């Protein structure tokens, strides 16, 4: 009868608290390459110092080796780590909060509630903020910090409004410490605050184990802001009503189509722009015709209509001069030049660089940024796209709004 001989060994691993533990296996011999490293280790796996267990048995009479059993600990612990990661809640989360531009913006009527009906092609772009969320021990309030002076830190901020809304809708009681690294300027027509609110709703839902669907988040968000529901689209959508009726478009704009954003130091008051808007001065082009042209032929100057430009140019005459200079000096450089939202950002599509006067004039110093179109995958939030090396001005742009 065959007999077996085994060599005892010890298994070393690190627990989550950083202490090293030892577990003794007395019926196996271990083969542990000293150079072994796990590929793409999870937080659980980083302390593991072994790969396989090899157990050998031999016949004591003949001395012949009969079997060698290899137990793959890497596979075992990968599966175990997946279970740990799946079952453990998150305590910290950093998300990218991108802004948007209006490729065209038609104002189609005045509503009884005082708002205006619009029809617009919204598209997310690669400029955005970063927001860090962490669970707070407080069960009564959120705490918001930011790098930009003047941003409200209480429930006037859409981030706090969004978190309050989520708790109200779901009955969850998570409160958060939030750090907002702001790069999207305010008063720019880029929807930075709306994006922050949508990102906060997404974060709160992730912390709670996704108790709400994307559709529910989108519907709820319309209660605190007209532009917020758009960010729960895939990143390119035809928006109507006050902006809260969102229809994903099947063919988003090409990611390799460069943009330059020029944001003068002056902000543009949305309320003042709408106060000066008169419907008889708006375009009469059917917005669905504009959408069809863009889908078929891409962006051109004739489709990038913004009905808020005339009143915005009255509020801020320098904005009109900026657009005129971009159009005149950017011929052949841009496919289209237009204002986003209610201003005051002017967009040039087709090149990442501004005309020379933006570099030379003190008035426009450090106010431009290169960007591109982006979208998101369903069930995932937006991912930050590294800035192209051609835009050496990105840091100056962000500093100019602080």
mmCIF file of C-alpha atoms in Angstrom:
data_model
loop_
_atom_site.group_PDB
_atom_site.id
_atom_site.type_symbol
_atom_site.label_atom_id
_atom_site.label_comp_id
_atom_site.label_asym_id
_atom_site.label_seq_id
_atom_site.Cartn_x
_atom_site.Cartn_y
_atom_site.Cartn_z
ATOM 1 C CA UNK A 1 0.000 0.000 0.000
ATOM 2 C CA UNK A 2 1.308 3.384 -0.904
ATOM 3 C CA UNK A 3 2.247 5.792 1.855
ATOM 4 C CA UNK A 4 2.511 9.553 1.573
ATOM 5 C CA UNK A 5 5.043 12.008 2.964
ATOM 6 C CA UNK A 6 4.289 15.758 3.351
ATOM 7 C CA UNK A 7 6.227 18.827 4.345
ATOM 8 C CA UNK A 8 4.528 21.397 6.593
ATOM 9 C CA UNK A 9 4.572 25.126 5.679
ATOM 10 C CA UNK A 10 2.927 28.406 6.592
ATOM 11 C CA UNK A 11 0.732 30.809 4.645
ATOM 12 C CA UNK A 12 1.351 34.516 5.182
ATOM 13 C CA UNK A 13 -1.193 37.153 4.279
ATOM 14 C CA UNK A 14 -2.063 40.723 5.209
ATOM 15 C CA UNK A 15 -5.469 41.618 6.510
ATOM 16 C CA UNK A 16 -7.273 44.894 5.917
ATOM 17 C CA UNK A 17 -5.896 46.315 9.173
ATOM 18 C CA UNK A 18 -2.339 45.829 7.944
ATOM 19 C CA UNK A 19 -1.422 43.094 10.450
ATOM 20 C CA UNK A 20 0.292 39.951 9.219
ATOM 21 C CA UNK A 21 -1.293 36.643 10.096
ATOM 22 C CA UNK A 22 -0.047 33.087 9.832
ATOM 23 C CA UNK A 23 -1.994 29.961 9.019
ATOM 24 C CA UNK A 24 -0.369 26.527 9.155
ATOM 25 C CA UNK A 25 -0.973 23.839 6.563
ATOM 26 C CA UNK A 26 0.494 20.491 7.699
ATOM 27 C CA UNK A 27 -0.498 18.187 4.836
ATOM 28 C CA UNK A 28 1.031 19.829 1.816
ATOM 29 C CA UNK A 29 4.309 21.020 0.419
ATOM 30 C CA UNK A 30 4.326 24.557 -1.025
ATOM 31 C CA UNK A 31 5.998 25.926 -4.103
ATOM 32 C CA UNK A 32 6.137 29.717 -3.696
ATOM 33 C CA UNK A 33 8.209 31.646 -6.247
ATOM 34 C CA UNK A 34 9.820 34.544 -4.400
ATOM 35 C CA UNK A 35 9.343 36.833 -7.414
ATOM 36 C CA UNK A 36 5.644 36.052 -7.780
ATOM 37 C CA UNK A 37 3.311 39.042 -8.073
ATOM 38 C CA UNK A 38 -0.414 39.027 -8.641
ATOM 39 C CA UNK A 39 -1.614 40.747 -11.790
ATOM 40 C CA UNK A 40 -3.985 43.686 -11.195
ATOM 41 C CA UNK A 41 -4.498 42.904 -7.495
ATOM 42 C CA UNK A 42 -7.582 44.091 -5.680
ATOM 43 C CA UNK A 43 -7.283 45.703 -2.257
ATOM 44 C CA UNK A 44 -7.799 42.298 -0.710
ATOM 45 C CA UNK A 45 -5.158 40.610 -2.829
ATOM 46 C CA UNK A 46 -2.261 43.022 -2.348
ATOM 47 C CA UNK A 47 -0.926 41.226 0.749
ATOM 48 C CA UNK A 48 -0.963 37.713 -0.709
ATOM 49 C CA UNK A 49 2.504 36.148 -0.957
ATOM 50 C CA UNK A 50 1.830 32.804 -2.597
ATOM 51 C CA UNK A 51 0.594 31.333 -5.850
ATOM 52 C CA UNK A 52 0.122 27.562 -5.740
ATOM 53 C CA UNK A 53 0.068 24.619 -3.373
ATOM 54 C CA UNK A 54 1.695 21.467 -4.709
ATOM 55 C CA UNK A 55 1.041 18.153 -2.909
ATOM 56 C CA UNK A 56 3.064 15.069 -3.964
ATOM 57 C CA UNK A 57 2.534 11.425 -3.005
ATOM 58 C CA UNK A 58 4.936 8.500 -3.551
ATOM 59 C CA UNK A 59 4.964 4.738 -3.055
ATOM 60 C CA UNK A 60 7.136 3.964 0.016
ATOM 61 C CA UNK A 61 8.109 0.553 -1.324
ATOM 62 C CA UNK A 62 9.058 1.394 -4.916
ATOM 63 C CA UNK A 63 9.966 5.084 -4.407
ATOM 64 C CA UNK A 64 8.064 5.960 -7.557
ATOM 65 C CA UNK A 65 6.206 9.292 -7.724
ATOM 66 C CA UNK A 66 2.570 8.624 -8.482
ATOM 67 C CA UNK A 67 0.792 11.981 -8.478
ATOM 68 C CA UNK A 68 1.375 15.709 -8.101
ATOM 69 C CA UNK A 69 -1.657 17.872 -7.312
ATOM 70 C CA UNK A 70 -1.460 21.616 -8.000
ATOM 71 C CA UNK A 71 -3.935 23.845 -6.166
ATOM 72 C CA UNK A 72 -4.216 27.271 -7.854
ATOM 73 C CA UNK A 73 -4.423 29.758 -5.002
ATOM 74 C CA UNK A 74 -4.381 32.768 -7.336
ATOM 75 C CA UNK A 75 -7.627 31.663 -8.952
ATOM 76 C CA UNK A 76 -9.116 30.847 -5.558
ATOM 77 C CA UNK A 77 -8.214 34.194 -4.034
ATOM 78 C CA UNK A 78 -9.258 36.131 -7.135
ATOM 79 C CA UNK A 79 -12.714 34.650 -6.696
ATOM 80 C CA UNK A 80 -12.669 35.336 -2.966
ATOM 81 C CA UNK A 81 -11.524 38.931 -3.532
ATOM 82 C CA UNK A 82 -14.360 39.459 -5.998
ATOM 83 C CA UNK A 83 -16.798 38.369 -3.309
ATOM 84 C CA UNK A 84 -15.195 40.693 -0.733
ATOM 85 C CA UNK A 85 -15.301 43.656 -3.133
ATOM 86 C CA UNK A 86 -18.881 42.878 -4.085
ATOM 87 C CA UNK A 87 -20.134 42.591 -0.533
ATOM 88 C CA UNK A 88 -18.232 45.487 1.018
ATOM 89 C CA UNK A 89 -19.721 48.963 0.779
ATOM 90 C CA UNK A 90 -17.757 51.914 -0.570
ATOM 91 C CA UNK A 91 -16.732 54.798 1.655
ATOM 92 C CA UNK A 92 -14.991 57.083 -0.895
ATOM 93 C CA UNK A 93 -15.704 57.893 -4.514
ATOM 94 C CA UNK A 94 -14.230 60.345 -7.035
ATOM 95 C CA UNK A 95 -16.257 61.159 -10.146
ATOM 96 C CA UNK A 96 -15.738 63.320 -13.223
ATOM 97 C CA UNK A 97 -18.438 65.939 -13.741
ATOM 98 C CA UNK A 98 -18.301 67.121 -17.370
ATOM 99 C CA UNK A 99 -20.027 70.148 -18.833
ATOM 100 C CA UNK A 100 -22.068 70.473 -22.030
ATOM 101 C CA UNK A 101 -22.506 72.759 -24.992
ATOM 102 C CA UNK A 102 -25.606 73.565 -27.022
ATOM 103 C CA UNK A 103 -24.771 72.819 -30.658
ATOM 104 C CA UNK A 104 -27.984 74.628 -31.534
ATOM 105 C CA UNK A 105 -30.569 76.236 -29.263
ATOM 106 C CA UNK A 106 -34.009 77.206 -30.539
ATOM 107 C CA UNK A 107 -36.498 79.009 -28.283
ATOM 108 C CA UNK A 108 -39.896 77.869 -29.546
ATOM 109 C CA UNK A 109 -42.376 79.578 -27.235
ATOM 110 C CA UNK A 110 -43.294 81.062 -23.851
ATOM 111 C CA UNK A 111 -44.943 78.819 -21.293
ATOM 112 C CA UNK A 112 -47.717 79.639 -18.846
ATOM 113 C CA UNK A 113 -45.399 78.851 -15.931
ATOM 114 C CA UNK A 114 -43.065 81.652 -17.035
ATOM 115 C CA UNK A 115 -40.417 79.388 -18.535
ATOM 116 C CA UNK A 116 -39.629 79.124 -22.231
ATOM 117 C CA UNK A 117 -39.958 76.051 -24.424
ATOM 118 C CA UNK A 118 -36.731 75.153 -26.146
ATOM 119 C CA UNK A 119 -35.411 72.632 -28.627
ATOM 120 C CA UNK A 120 -31.677 72.011 -28.480
ATOM 121 C CA UNK A 121 -28.938 69.548 -29.308
ATOM 122 C CA UNK A 122 -26.991 69.116 -26.075
ATOM 123 C CA UNK A 123 -23.618 67.382 -26.145
ATOM 124 C CA UNK A 124 -21.215 66.589 -23.290
ATOM 125 C CA UNK A 125 -17.615 67.723 -23.772
ATOM 126 C CA UNK A 126 -14.309 66.807 -22.122
ATOM 127 C CA UNK A 127 -14.055 69.884 -19.878
ATOM 128 C CA UNK A 128 -15.277 69.099 -16.377
ATOM 129 C CA UNK A 129 -14.930 69.234 -12.608
ATOM 130 C CA UNK A 130 -13.813 66.496 -10.240
ATOM 131 C CA UNK A 131 -15.933 65.709 -7.197
ATOM 132 C CA UNK A 132 -14.741 63.588 -4.269
ATOM 133 C CA UNK A 133 -17.447 62.068 -2.084
ATOM 134 C CA UNK A 134 -16.882 60.348 1.255
ATOM 135 C CA UNK A 135 -19.377 59.103 3.802
ATOM 136 C CA UNK A 136 -19.802 61.441 6.746
ATOM 137 C CA UNK A 137 -20.451 60.243 10.310
ATOM 138 C CA UNK A 138 -23.015 63.014 10.514
ATOM 139 C CA UNK A 139 -26.623 61.943 10.170
ATOM 140 C CA UNK A 140 -27.924 65.474 9.800
ATOM 141 C CA UNK A 141 -25.920 67.439 7.218
ATOM 142 C CA UNK A 142 -23.542 67.338 4.257
ATOM 143 C CA UNK A 143 -20.256 69.267 4.159
ATOM 144 C CA UNK A 144 -19.118 70.847 0.888
ATOM 145 C CA UNK A 145 -15.692 72.361 0.173
ATOM 146 C CA UNK A 146 -14.471 73.845 -3.110
ATOM 147 C CA UNK A 147 -11.424 75.496 -4.646
ATOM 148 C CA UNK A 148 -13.366 78.461 -6.069
ATOM 149 C CA UNK A 149 -14.409 81.450 -3.927
ATOM 150 C CA UNK A 150 -18.007 82.575 -4.171
ATOM 151 C CA UNK A 151 -19.551 79.154 -4.807
ATOM 152 C CA UNK A 152 -22.373 78.597 -2.264
ATOM 153 C CA UNK A 153 -21.654 75.744 0.135
ATOM 154 C CA UNK A 154 -25.127 75.323 1.633
ATOM 155 C CA UNK A 155 -28.425 74.099 0.175
ATOM 156 C CA UNK A 156 -28.310 76.846 -2.466
ATOM 157 C CA UNK A 157 -25.731 74.651 -4.207
ATOM 158 C CA UNK A 158 -27.201 72.112 -6.628
ATOM 159 C CA UNK A 159 -24.965 69.367 -5.209
ATOM 160 C CA UNK A 160 -26.584 69.700 -1.775
ATOM 161 C CA UNK A 161 -30.027 70.024 -3.375
ATOM 162 C CA UNK A 162 -29.406 66.803 -5.290
ATOM 163 C CA UNK A 163 -28.335 64.887 -2.171
ATOM 164 C CA UNK A 164 -31.385 66.152 -0.267
ATOM 165 C CA UNK A 165 -33.577 65.092 -3.170
ATOM 166 C CA UNK A 166 -32.047 61.597 -3.245
ATOM 167 C CA UNK A 167 -32.619 61.063 0.471
ATOM 168 C CA UNK A 168 -36.197 62.280 0.121
ATOM 169 C CA UNK A 169 -36.947 59.952 -2.786
ATOM 170 C CA UNK A 170 -35.216 56.826 -1.452
ATOM 171 C CA UNK A 171 -35.419 57.113 2.328
ATOM 172 C CA UNK A 172 -31.657 56.556 2.633
ATOM 173 C CA UNK A 173 -29.772 58.389 5.374
ATOM 174 C CA UNK A 174 -26.249 58.743 3.992
ATOM 175 C CA UNK A 175 -24.652 62.160 4.435
ATOM 176 C CA UNK A 176 -21.435 63.175 2.718
ATOM 177 C CA UNK A 177 -18.274 65.208 2.829
ATOM 178 C CA UNK A 178 -17.770 66.603 -0.676
ATOM 179 C CA UNK A 179 -14.714 68.204 -2.248
ATOM 180 C CA UNK A 180 -15.485 70.041 -5.488
ATOM 181 C CA UNK A 181 -12.475 70.721 -7.714
ATOM 182 C CA UNK A 182 -14.037 73.302 -10.019
ATOM 183 C CA UNK A 183 -12.702 73.856 -13.530
ATOM 184 C CA UNK A 184 -15.931 74.750 -15.353
ATOM 185 C CA UNK A 185 -16.555 78.488 -14.997
ATOM 186 C CA UNK A 186 -19.861 79.839 -13.743
ATOM 187 C CA UNK A 187 -21.962 82.109 -15.923
ATOM 188 C CA UNK A 188 -20.566 80.378 -18.993
ATOM 189 C CA UNK A 189 -23.585 78.602 -20.515
ATOM 190 C CA UNK A 190 -21.875 75.233 -20.011
ATOM 191 C CA UNK A 191 -24.164 73.678 -17.405
ATOM 192 C CA UNK A 192 -21.436 73.085 -14.836
ATOM 193 C CA UNK A 193 -23.769 73.301 -11.844
ATOM 194 C CA UNK A 194 -26.336 71.017 -13.478
ATOM 195 C CA UNK A 195 -23.630 68.451 -14.167
ATOM 196 C CA UNK A 196 -22.484 68.633 -10.534
ATOM 197 C CA UNK A 197 -26.040 67.888 -9.394
ATOM 198 C CA UNK A 198 -26.392 64.913 -11.751
ATOM 199 C CA UNK A 199 -23.016 63.585 -10.596
ATOM 200 C CA UNK A 200 -24.078 63.912 -6.951
ATOM 201 C CA UNK A 201 -27.246 61.912 -7.632
ATOM 202 C CA UNK A 202 -25.196 59.215 -9.355
ATOM 203 C CA UNK A 203 -22.745 59.104 -6.424
ATOM 204 C CA UNK A 204 -25.474 58.899 -3.782
ATOM 205 C CA UNK A 205 -27.084 56.057 -5.713
ATOM 206 C CA UNK A 206 -23.783 54.183 -5.923
ATOM 207 C CA UNK A 207 -23.163 54.569 -2.182
ATOM 208 C CA UNK A 208 -26.630 53.154 -1.496
ATOM 209 C CA UNK A 209 -26.129 50.103 -3.717
ATOM 210 C CA UNK A 210 -27.980 51.452 -6.779
ATOM 211 C CA UNK A 211 -31.427 51.536 -5.209
ATOM 212 C CA UNK A 212 -32.688 53.748 -8.054
ATOM 213 C CA UNK A 213 -32.583 53.242 -11.813
ATOM 214 C CA UNK A 214 -30.959 55.714 -14.203
ATOM 215 C CA UNK A 215 -34.435 56.563 -15.472
ATOM 216 C CA UNK A 216 -35.632 57.398 -11.954
ATOM 217 C CA UNK A 217 -32.591 59.586 -11.311
ATOM 218 C CA UNK A 218 -33.244 61.387 -14.585
ATOM 219 C CA UNK A 219 -36.913 61.987 -13.766
ATOM 220 C CA UNK A 220 -36.230 63.138 -10.203
ATOM 221 C CA UNK A 221 -33.473 65.527 -11.262
ATOM 222 C CA UNK A 222 -35.909 67.647 -13.283
ATOM 223 C CA UNK A 223 -37.412 68.816 -9.982
ATOM 224 C CA UNK A 224 -34.319 70.868 -9.137
ATOM 225 C CA UNK A 225 -33.025 71.970 -12.565
ATOM 226 C CA UNK A 226 -34.063 71.914 -16.219
ATOM 227 C CA UNK A 227 -30.647 70.928 -17.607
ATOM 228 C CA UNK A 228 -29.860 68.201 -15.067
ATOM 229 C CA UNK A 229 -31.845 65.348 -16.716
ATOM 230 C CA UNK A 230 -29.713 65.670 -19.853
ATOM 231 C CA UNK A 231 -26.618 64.344 -18.069
ATOM 232 C CA UNK A 232 -28.382 61.009 -17.541
ATOM 233 C CA UNK A 233 -28.527 60.602 -21.319
ATOM 234 C CA UNK A 234 -25.588 58.933 -23.028
ATOM 235 C CA UNK A 235 -24.062 62.369 -23.551
ATOM 236 C CA UNK A 236 -25.690 63.501 -26.807
ATOM 237 C CA UNK A 237 -29.402 64.265 -26.787
ATOM 238 C CA UNK A 238 -32.186 66.291 -28.346
ATOM 239 C CA UNK A 239 -33.808 68.181 -25.459
ATOM 240 C CA UNK A 240 -37.210 69.861 -25.493
ATOM 241 C CA UNK A 241 -39.721 71.321 -23.031
ATOM 242 C CA UNK A 242 -37.738 73.328 -20.457
ATOM 243 C CA UNK A 243 -34.836 71.023 -21.335
ATOM 244 C CA UNK A 244 -36.041 68.184 -19.135
ATOM 245 C CA UNK A 245 -37.468 66.071 -22.011
ATOM 246 C CA UNK A 246 -34.407 64.156 -23.172
ATOM 247 C CA UNK A 247 -34.086 61.989 -26.262
ATOM 248 C CA UNK A 248 -30.764 60.256 -26.911
ATOM 249 C CA UNK A 249 -29.570 60.691 -30.470
ATOM 250 C CA UNK A 250 -28.238 57.548 -32.153
ATOM 251 C CA UNK A 251 -25.283 59.230 -33.834
ATOM 252 C CA UNK A 252 -23.267 61.451 -31.470
ATOM 253 C CA UNK A 253 -20.725 63.873 -32.881
ATOM 254 C CA UNK A 254 -17.210 62.534 -33.620
ATOM 255 C CA UNK A 255 -14.859 62.418 -30.645
ATOM 256 C CA UNK A 256 -11.960 63.575 -32.826
ATOM 257 C CA UNK A 257 -13.718 66.824 -33.757
ATOM 258 C CA UNK A 258 -11.744 69.484 -31.834
ATOM 259 C CA UNK A 259 -13.264 72.492 -30.081
ATOM 260 C CA UNK A 260 -11.919 75.701 -28.670
ATOM 261 C CA UNK A 261 -13.866 77.386 -25.860
ATOM 262 C CA UNK A 262 -13.329 81.087 -25.226
ATOM 263 C CA UNK A 263 -14.842 82.360 -21.988
ATOM 264 C CA UNK A 264 -14.384 86.088 -21.370
ATOM 265 C CA UNK A 265 -13.873 87.229 -17.809
ATOM 266 C CA UNK A 266 -17.382 88.710 -17.718
ATOM 267 C CA UNK A 267 -20.235 86.380 -16.785
ATOM 268 C CA UNK A 268 -23.611 86.534 -18.485
ATOM 269 C CA UNK A 269 -26.752 86.595 -16.340
ATOM 270 C CA UNK A 270 -29.200 83.972 -17.603
ATOM 271 C CA UNK A 271 -32.132 85.833 -16.056
ATOM 272 C CA UNK A 272 -31.124 89.074 -17.781
ATOM 273 C CA UNK A 273 -30.690 87.324 -21.129
ATOM 274 C CA UNK A 274 -34.177 85.807 -20.992
ATOM 275 C CA UNK A 275 -35.627 89.132 -19.863
ATOM 276 C CA UNK A 276 -34.395 90.705 -23.121
ATOM 277 C CA UNK A 277 -35.531 87.805 -25.312
ATOM 278 C CA UNK A 278 -38.374 88.527 -27.731
ATOM 279 C CA UNK A 279 -39.824 85.663 -29.752
ATOM 280 C CA UNK A 280 -40.201 87.745 -32.915
ATOM 281 C CA UNK A 281 -36.388 87.959 -33.114
ATOM 282 C CA UNK A 282 -35.823 84.205 -32.898
ATOM 283 C CA UNK A 283 -35.058 81.920 -35.828
ATOM 284 C CA UNK A 284 -37.949 80.278 -37.638
ATOM 285 C CA UNK A 285 -36.015 77.168 -38.691
ATOM 286 C CA UNK A 286 -37.542 73.881 -37.589
ATOM 287 C CA UNK A 287 -35.164 72.432 -34.956
ATOM 288 C CA UNK A 288 -35.778 68.923 -36.289
ATOM 289 C CA UNK A 289 -34.434 70.127 -39.629
ATOM 290 C CA UNK A 290 -31.283 71.315 -37.874
ATOM 291 C CA UNK A 291 -30.949 67.952 -36.132
ATOM 292 C CA UNK A 292 -31.347 66.085 -39.406
ATOM 293 C CA UNK A 293 -28.733 68.250 -41.161
ATOM 294 C CA UNK A 294 -26.207 67.687 -38.371
ATOM 295 C CA UNK A 295 -26.894 63.964 -38.370
ATOM 296 C CA UNK A 296 -26.373 63.809 -42.121
ATOM 297 C CA UNK A 297 -23.642 66.372 -42.787
ATOM 298 C CA UNK A 298 -22.070 67.261 -39.445
ATOM 299 C CA UNK A 299 -21.563 70.720 -37.976
ATOM 300 C CA UNK A 300 -21.636 73.859 -40.142
ATOM 301 C CA UNK A 301 -22.259 77.520 -39.426
ATOM 302 C CA UNK A 302 -25.823 77.473 -40.783
ATOM 303 C CA UNK A 303 -27.007 74.812 -38.303
ATOM 304 C CA UNK A 304 -25.414 76.247 -35.149
ATOM 305 C CA UNK A 305 -28.249 78.645 -34.353
ATOM 306 C CA UNK A 306 -28.646 80.036 -30.851
ATOM 307 C CA UNK A 307 -31.715 82.190 -30.294
ATOM 308 C CA UNK A 308 -30.210 83.560 -27.080
ATOM 309 C CA UNK A 309 -27.304 85.239 -28.860
ATOM 310 C CA UNK A 310 -29.084 88.538 -29.711
ATOM 311 C CA UNK A 311 -30.251 89.234 -26.130
ATOM 312 C CA UNK A 312 -26.924 88.003 -24.694
ATOM 313 C CA UNK A 313 -25.057 90.374 -27.010
ATOM 314 C CA UNK A 314 -27.199 93.222 -25.656
ATOM 315 C CA UNK A 315 -26.333 92.258 -22.094
ATOM 316 C CA UNK A 316 -22.642 91.878 -22.972
ATOM 317 C CA UNK A 317 -21.714 93.806 -26.174
ATOM 318 C CA UNK A 318 -18.104 92.606 -25.931
ATOM 319 C CA UNK A 319 -19.401 89.078 -26.512
ATOM 320 C CA UNK A 320 -20.767 90.061 -29.911
ATOM 321 C CA UNK A 321 -17.406 91.597 -30.869
ATOM 322 C CA UNK A 322 -15.631 88.416 -29.788
ATOM 323 C CA UNK A 323 -17.808 86.232 -32.003
ATOM 324 C CA UNK A 324 -17.428 88.605 -34.965
ATOM 325 C CA UNK A 325 -13.629 88.535 -34.653
ATOM 326 C CA UNK A 326 -13.581 84.755 -34.383
ATOM 327 C CA UNK A 327 -15.727 84.384 -37.489
ATOM 328 C CA UNK A 328 -13.676 86.915 -39.459
ATOM 329 C CA UNK A 329 -10.212 85.732 -38.427
ATOM 330 C CA UNK A 330 -11.043 82.046 -38.165
ATOM 331 C CA UNK A 331 -12.209 81.527 -41.737
ATOM 332 C CA UNK A 332 -11.029 78.131 -42.873
ATOM 333 C CA UNK A 333 -10.096 77.285 -39.306
ATOM 334 C CA UNK A 334 -13.551 76.681 -37.844
ATOM 335 C CA UNK A 335 -16.571 74.832 -39.219
ATOM 336 C CA UNK A 336 -18.786 76.963 -36.987
ATOM 337 C CA UNK A 337 -18.590 79.667 -34.321
ATOM 338 C CA UNK A 338 -21.458 80.077 -31.845
ATOM 339 C CA UNK A 339 -22.388 80.857 -28.260
ATOM 340 C CA UNK A 340 -23.301 78.054 -25.855
ATOM 341 C CA UNK A 341 -26.462 78.318 -23.761
ATOM 342 C CA UNK A 342 -27.091 81.818 -22.442
ATOM 343 C CA UNK A 343 -23.362 82.674 -22.637
ATOM 344 C CA UNK A 344 -20.764 83.832 -22.152
ATOM 345 C CA UNK A 345 -18.691 81.058 -23.765
ATOM 346 C CA UNK A 346 -18.056 81.229 -27.496
ATOM 347 C CA UNK A 347 -17.283 77.912 -29.209
ATOM 348 C CA UNK A 348 -15.177 77.338 -32.301
ATOM 349 C CA UNK A 349 -15.623 73.870 -33.858
ATOM 350 C CA UNK A 350 -12.939 72.332 -36.053
ATOM 351 C CA UNK A 351 -9.710 73.489 -34.402
ATOM 352 C CA UNK A 352 -8.327 73.291 -30.849
ATOM 353 C CA UNK A 353 -6.586 76.655 -31.195
ATOM 354 C CA UNK A 354 -7.901 80.233 -31.070
ATOM 355 C CA UNK A 355 -6.873 82.963 -33.543
ATOM 356 C CA UNK A 356 -3.726 84.906 -32.721
ATOM 357 C CA UNK A 357 -5.579 87.899 -31.249
ATOM 358 C CA UNK A 358 -6.684 85.763 -28.294
ATOM 359 C CA UNK A 359 -3.005 85.342 -27.395
ATOM 360 C CA UNK A 360 -2.104 88.971 -28.077
ATOM 361 C CA UNK A 361 -4.979 90.965 -26.536
ATOM 362 C CA UNK A 362 -4.826 91.487 -22.796
ATOM 363 C CA UNK A 363 -8.626 91.331 -22.735
ATOM 364 C CA UNK A 364 -8.573 87.646 -23.719
ATOM 365 C CA UNK A 365 -5.512 86.507 -21.824
ATOM 366 C CA UNK A 366 -5.834 82.985 -20.364
ATOM 367 C CA UNK A 367 -9.510 82.510 -21.231
ATOM 368 C CA UNK A 368 -9.540 79.636 -23.715
ATOM 369 C CA UNK A 369 -9.459 75.867 -23.569
ATOM 370 C CA UNK A 370 -9.349 73.033 -26.081
ATOM 371 C CA UNK A 371 -11.872 70.217 -25.712
ATOM 372 C CA UNK A 372 -13.647 67.423 -27.563
ATOM 373 C CA UNK A 373 -17.007 65.671 -27.570
ATOM 374 C CA UNK A 374 -17.504 62.710 -25.232
ATOM 375 C CA UNK A 375 -20.314 60.310 -24.272
ATOM 376 C CA UNK A 376 -20.785 57.637 -21.632
ATOM 377 C CA UNK A 377 -21.598 53.948 -21.528
ATOM 378 C CA UNK A 378 -24.903 52.865 -20.010
ATOM 379 C CA UNK A 379 -24.635 51.991 -16.300
ATOM 380 C CA UNK A 380 -21.333 53.871 -16.024
ATOM 381 C CA UNK A 381 -20.655 57.522 -15.299
ATOM 382 C CA UNK A 382 -18.562 59.784 -17.524
ATOM 383 C CA UNK A 383 -14.818 59.163 -17.722
ATOM 384 C CA UNK A 384 -12.306 61.980 -17.849
ATOM 385 C CA UNK A 385 -10.413 62.277 -21.132
ATOM 386 C CA UNK A 386 -6.785 63.431 -20.731
ATOM 387 C CA UNK A 387 -6.250 66.883 -22.171
ATOM 388 C CA UNK A 388 -4.426 66.874 -25.487
ATOM 389 C CA UNK A 389 -0.901 68.223 -25.376
ATOM 390 C CA UNK A 390 -1.906 70.855 -27.936
ATOM 391 C CA UNK A 391 -3.756 72.749 -25.212
ATOM 392 C CA UNK A 392 -1.066 74.253 -23.031
ATOM 393 C CA UNK A 393 -3.612 76.759 -21.786
ATOM 394 C CA UNK A 394 -5.849 74.420 -19.808
ATOM 395 C CA UNK A 395 -4.322 75.364 -16.453
ATOM 396 C CA UNK A 396 -4.509 79.052 -17.197
ATOM 397 C CA UNK A 397 -8.169 78.679 -18.093
ATOM 398 C CA UNK A 398 -8.987 77.031 -14.804
ATOM 399 C CA UNK A 399 -7.001 79.581 -12.825
ATOM 400 C CA UNK A 400 -8.797 82.450 -14.501
ATOM 401 C CA UNK A 401 -12.090 81.514 -12.861
ATOM 402 C CA UNK A 402 -10.818 81.098 -9.307
#
